[in-house]
Coordinates of C-alpha atoms in Angstrom, one line a residue:
M1 CA -66.5 71.7 -170.7
R2 CA -67.8 70.5 -173.6
R3 CA -63.9 69.9 -175.1
R4 CA -63.3 68.5 -171.6
A5 CA -66.1 66.2 -171.5
G6 CA -65.4 65.4 -175.1
G7 CA -61.5 64.3 -173.9
G8 CA -63.0 62.5 -170.8
V9 CA -64.9 60.4 -173.5
G10 CA -62.1 60.2 -175.7
L11 CA -59.6 58.8 -173.2
A12 CA -62.0 56.3 -172.1
A13 CA -62.1 55.2 -176.0
V14 CA -58.9 55.0 -176.4
L15 CA -58.2 52.8 -173.0
L16 CA -60.9 50.7 -173.9
L17 CA -59.3 50.3 -177.5
A18 CA -56.1 49.9 -175.6
W19 CA -57.8 46.8 -173.6
W20 CA -59.6 44.9 -176.3
A21 CA -56.3 45.2 -178.2
A22 CA -54.0 43.4 -175.7
G23 CA -57.3 41.0 -175.4
A24 CA -56.9 40.5 -178.7
R25 CA -53.3 39.9 -178.2
A26 CA -53.5 37.6 -175.5
Q27 CA -55.7 35.4 -177.8
D28 CA -53.2 35.1 -180.5
T29 CA -50.9 34.3 -178.0
M30 CA -50.8 30.2 -176.6
S31 CA -48.5 28.0 -175.9
L32 CA -49.0 24.2 -177.4
E33 CA -49.3 22.7 -173.7
E34 CA -51.5 25.3 -173.1
L35 CA -53.3 24.5 -176.7
L36 CA -53.2 20.7 -175.9
E37 CA -54.7 20.9 -172.5
R38 CA -57.7 23.3 -173.8
H39 CA -58.0 20.1 -176.6
V40 CA -58.3 17.6 -174.4
R41 CA -60.8 19.4 -171.7
A42 CA -63.1 20.0 -174.6
R43 CA -63.2 16.5 -175.7
G44 CA -63.8 15.2 -172.3
G45 CA -60.8 15.3 -170.4
Q46 CA -57.8 12.9 -169.7
A47 CA -59.4 11.0 -166.8
A48 CA -62.7 10.1 -169.0
W49 CA -60.1 9.0 -171.9
Q50 CA -58.2 6.8 -170.2
Q51 CA -61.5 5.1 -168.7
V52 CA -61.9 4.4 -172.9
Q53 CA -60.6 1.2 -173.3
G54 CA -62.9 0.3 -176.9
M55 CA -65.4 1.1 -179.2
T56 CA -68.0 0.3 -181.5
I57 CA -69.1 2.9 -184.4
T58 CA -72.1 2.1 -186.3
G59 CA -73.8 4.3 -189.2
T60 CA -73.0 5.1 -192.8
W61 CA -70.1 5.1 -195.0
E62 CA -70.4 7.1 -198.4
A63 CA -68.3 6.8 -201.4
F64 CA -68.5 6.0 -204.7
S65 CA -71.5 7.9 -204.5
E66 CA -73.5 5.4 -202.5
G67 CA -73.8 5.2 -199.2
V68 CA -73.4 2.0 -197.2
P69 CA -73.8 0.5 -193.4
M70 CA -70.7 0.3 -191.8
T71 CA -69.4 -0.8 -188.4
I72 CA -66.1 0.3 -186.7
H73 CA -64.4 -1.3 -183.9
R74 CA -61.8 -0.1 -181.8
Q75 CA -59.6 -1.6 -179.2
R76 CA -56.5 -0.2 -177.4
P77 CA -54.1 -0.1 -178.0
G78 CA -54.4 0.2 -181.7
L79 CA -56.6 -2.9 -183.1
Y80 CA -59.3 -2.0 -185.6
R81 CA -62.0 -3.3 -187.9
F82 CA -63.7 -1.6 -190.1
D83 CA -66.8 -3.7 -191.9
H84 CA -69.0 -1.9 -194.7
V85 CA -70.1 -2.9 -198.2
L86 CA -67.5 -2.4 -201.4
F87 CA -69.1 -2.7 -205.3
G88 CA -71.9 -4.7 -203.5
T89 CA -69.9 -7.1 -201.9
P90 CA -69.4 -7.0 -197.9
A91 CA -65.6 -6.0 -197.3
V92 CA -63.4 -5.4 -194.3
V93 CA -60.0 -4.3 -193.3
G94 CA -58.0 -4.2 -190.3
W95 CA -55.2 -3.9 -188.0
D96 CA -54.1 -6.5 -185.4
G97 CA -51.8 -5.0 -183.8
S98 CA -48.7 -5.2 -186.2
R99 CA -50.5 -6.5 -189.7
A100 CA -53.2 -4.4 -192.0
W101 CA -55.6 -6.8 -193.8
I102 CA -58.0 -7.1 -196.0
Q103 CA -61.4 -9.5 -197.0
S104 CA -63.0 -9.0 -200.0
V105 CA -64.5 -10.0 -203.4
A106 CA -63.8 -6.7 -205.2
F107 CA -60.0 -7.2 -204.0
G108 CA -59.6 -10.6 -204.8
A109 CA -59.8 -11.9 -201.3
P110 CA -62.9 -13.5 -200.5
D111 CA -61.1 -15.4 -197.7
G112 CA -59.0 -12.7 -196.5
R113 CA -55.6 -11.5 -197.1
E114 CA -52.7 -9.5 -195.5
I115 CA -52.0 -6.1 -197.1
T116 CA -48.3 -5.8 -197.9
E117 CA -49.0 -2.7 -200.3
S118 CA -48.2 0.5 -199.5
W119 CA -51.5 1.5 -198.9
K120 CA -51.3 -0.6 -195.4
R121 CA -50.5 2.4 -194.1
N122 CA -53.9 4.2 -194.3
I123 CA -54.7 1.2 -192.3
Q124 CA -52.2 1.5 -189.8
E125 CA -53.2 5.3 -189.7
D126 CA -57.1 4.7 -189.2
A127 CA -56.2 2.0 -186.2
L128 CA -55.1 4.7 -183.9
F129 CA -57.1 4.8 -181.0
A130 CA -57.1 8.5 -180.4
S131 CA -55.5 11.4 -182.3
P132 CA -51.8 12.4 -182.0
L133 CA -53.5 15.8 -180.5
L134 CA -54.7 13.8 -178.1
D135 CA -52.2 11.0 -177.5
P136 CA -48.8 12.2 -179.4
E137 CA -46.7 9.4 -177.2
A138 CA -49.0 6.3 -178.4
A139 CA -48.7 7.8 -182.1
G140 CA -45.5 8.2 -181.9
A141 CA -45.5 12.2 -182.8
T142 CA -43.8 15.4 -182.2
L143 CA -45.6 18.4 -182.1
E144 CA -45.3 22.1 -183.2
L145 CA -47.5 25.0 -182.9
L146 CA -47.9 26.9 -186.6
G147 CA -50.0 30.0 -184.8
K148 CA -53.5 30.8 -185.8
E149 CA -55.1 30.5 -189.2
T150 CA -58.7 30.6 -191.1
V151 CA -59.9 27.6 -191.8
E152 CA -63.5 28.2 -193.9
G153 CA -63.9 31.5 -192.1
T154 CA -63.1 30.0 -188.7
A155 CA -60.3 31.1 -186.8
A156 CA -58.2 28.4 -186.0
W157 CA -54.9 26.9 -184.3
A158 CA -52.5 24.9 -186.4
V159 CA -50.4 21.9 -185.0
R160 CA -48.0 20.3 -187.5
V161 CA -47.8 16.6 -186.5
T162 CA -44.6 14.5 -187.7
P163 CA -45.1 11.1 -186.8
D164 CA -42.1 8.5 -186.7
G165 CA -41.7 7.0 -189.9
R166 CA -44.8 9.0 -191.7
P167 CA -45.3 12.3 -193.6
P168 CA -46.0 15.4 -191.8
E169 CA -49.8 16.7 -191.2
T170 CA -51.3 19.5 -190.0
W171 CA -53.7 19.8 -188.0
Y172 CA -56.3 22.4 -187.4
L173 CA -58.4 23.3 -183.6
D174 CA -61.3 25.6 -183.7
A175 CA -60.3 28.6 -181.8
A176 CA -63.5 28.8 -179.9
S177 CA -63.8 25.2 -178.9
F178 CA -60.7 23.5 -179.2
L179 CA -61.9 20.9 -181.2
E180 CA -61.2 19.6 -184.7
L181 CA -61.8 21.5 -187.9
K182 CA -59.4 20.0 -190.5
R183 CA -56.5 17.4 -190.9
A184 CA -53.9 18.0 -193.8
S185 CA -52.5 14.8 -194.7
R186 CA -51.1 12.5 -197.1
T187 CA -53.1 9.3 -198.5
F188 CA -52.9 6.1 -200.8
D189 CA -55.6 6.1 -203.4
V190 CA -55.8 2.7 -204.0
F191 CA -58.2 3.1 -206.9
S192 CA -56.0 4.9 -208.6
G193 CA -52.7 2.5 -208.6
G194 CA -51.8 3.0 -204.9
I195 CA -50.3 6.9 -205.7
E196 CA -50.0 9.0 -202.7
I197 CA -51.7 12.3 -202.7
E198 CA -53.2 15.1 -200.6
M199 CA -56.3 14.9 -198.3
E200 CA -58.3 16.9 -196.3
T201 CA -60.2 15.5 -193.4
F202 CA -62.8 17.7 -191.4
F203 CA -64.6 16.9 -188.2
M204 CA -68.2 18.2 -187.6
D205 CA -71.1 17.0 -185.5
F206 CA -69.5 16.5 -181.9
R207 CA -71.0 14.6 -179.6
P208 CA -70.7 13.1 -176.1
A209 CA -70.3 9.5 -176.0
G210 CA -69.5 7.4 -172.9
G211 CA -68.1 10.6 -171.3
V212 CA -65.7 12.1 -174.4
M213 CA -66.8 13.9 -177.2
I214 CA -66.7 11.8 -180.5
P215 CA -67.0 13.6 -184.0
F216 CA -70.0 12.1 -185.6
R217 CA -69.0 12.8 -189.1
E218 CA -66.3 13.0 -190.6
E219 CA -65.3 13.6 -194.5
R220 CA -62.2 12.9 -196.5
H221 CA -61.5 14.7 -199.9
F222 CA -58.6 13.1 -202.1
G223 CA -58.0 13.8 -205.7
T224 CA -61.2 13.3 -207.1
R225 CA -62.8 11.2 -204.2
Y226 CA -64.8 12.1 -201.3
H227 CA -65.6 9.6 -198.7
V228 CA -68.2 10.2 -195.8
Y229 CA -68.4 8.6 -192.2
Q230 CA -71.9 8.9 -190.7
A231 CA -72.0 7.9 -187.0
D232 CA -75.7 6.7 -185.9
A233 CA -74.4 5.4 -182.5
V234 CA -71.2 5.0 -181.0
E235 CA -71.0 2.6 -177.9
V236 CA -67.7 2.7 -175.2
N237 CA -66.1 -0.2 -174.1
S238 CA -68.1 -2.3 -175.9
A239 CA -67.6 -6.1 -175.7
V240 CA -65.9 -8.0 -178.9
A241 CA -65.9 -11.7 -179.8
P242 CA -62.1 -13.3 -179.6
G243 CA -60.2 -12.5 -182.9
L244 CA -62.2 -9.8 -184.0
F245 CA -59.0 -8.3 -185.1
Q246 CA -56.7 -10.9 -186.5
V247 CA -55.7 -11.3 -190.2
P248 CA -58.6 -13.9 -191.5
E249 CA -55.8 -16.8 -191.9
A250 CA -54.7 -16.6 -189.0
R251 CA -58.4 -16.9 -187.2
G252 CA -58.9 -19.5 -189.5
A253 CA -56.1 -21.8 -188.1
E254 CA -57.0 -20.7 -184.4
E255 CA -60.6 -22.3 -185.6
E256 CA -59.1 -25.4 -186.8
A257 CA -56.8 -26.2 -184.4
G258 CA -59.6 -25.7 -181.4
E259 CA -61.8 -28.1 -183.7
G260 CA -58.9 -30.3 -184.0
A261 CA -58.7 -30.3 -179.9
G262 CA -62.3 -31.0 -179.3
S263 CA -62.3 -33.6 -181.7

């Protein structure tokens, strides 16, 4: 009797182990389409994202061991402006849809100028309204599911992203939440002669804003640099002033033309 009972328990344990193993295998098997669907759902859903046409982020930017106020404006399809302080003076970088620009005393451009150097690609990539995982078509990227990996002790799905005309990068999604954990890419270090180096970006502190989920903290590690973007508030579909994203010289020409017409 005891042997038969023991055999029954053994069989139950074997069946339970088989069920657990099958479940584990299922969790390790996922198509790219299913992964992206879960990711978009975790970020608020496609319908909610389509309603978001603009975003204003205010908070703190930390670089060179100093935290300064920042404001980031984004508008579809890919307009971008980043106001901050650089070496004690106001600085702005932006993307007007086709050109990168900077306005900064530290860069010798107090009245603003277009960025034609290689590091304009940094601004172009920052200008993407949504990540290539949320909107591959807008990013001009092809995606490939690499499989499951571990990022600092957390199980994650790795996706290779190959943007059109730019180096490939790898994005990691938390296997439990399907939110971004990390992005491995390449960037230009402006303050080291504009050399191209590896960069790791970590995403955290996801919170709801305007019906979608936004990472309120982003840390970028490249070379000896360490930049942190910490949002205090995110306003969705906020109104912005006309010309906010234009290259300053173009914006100034428009203002002068307007004054001339009014005189």
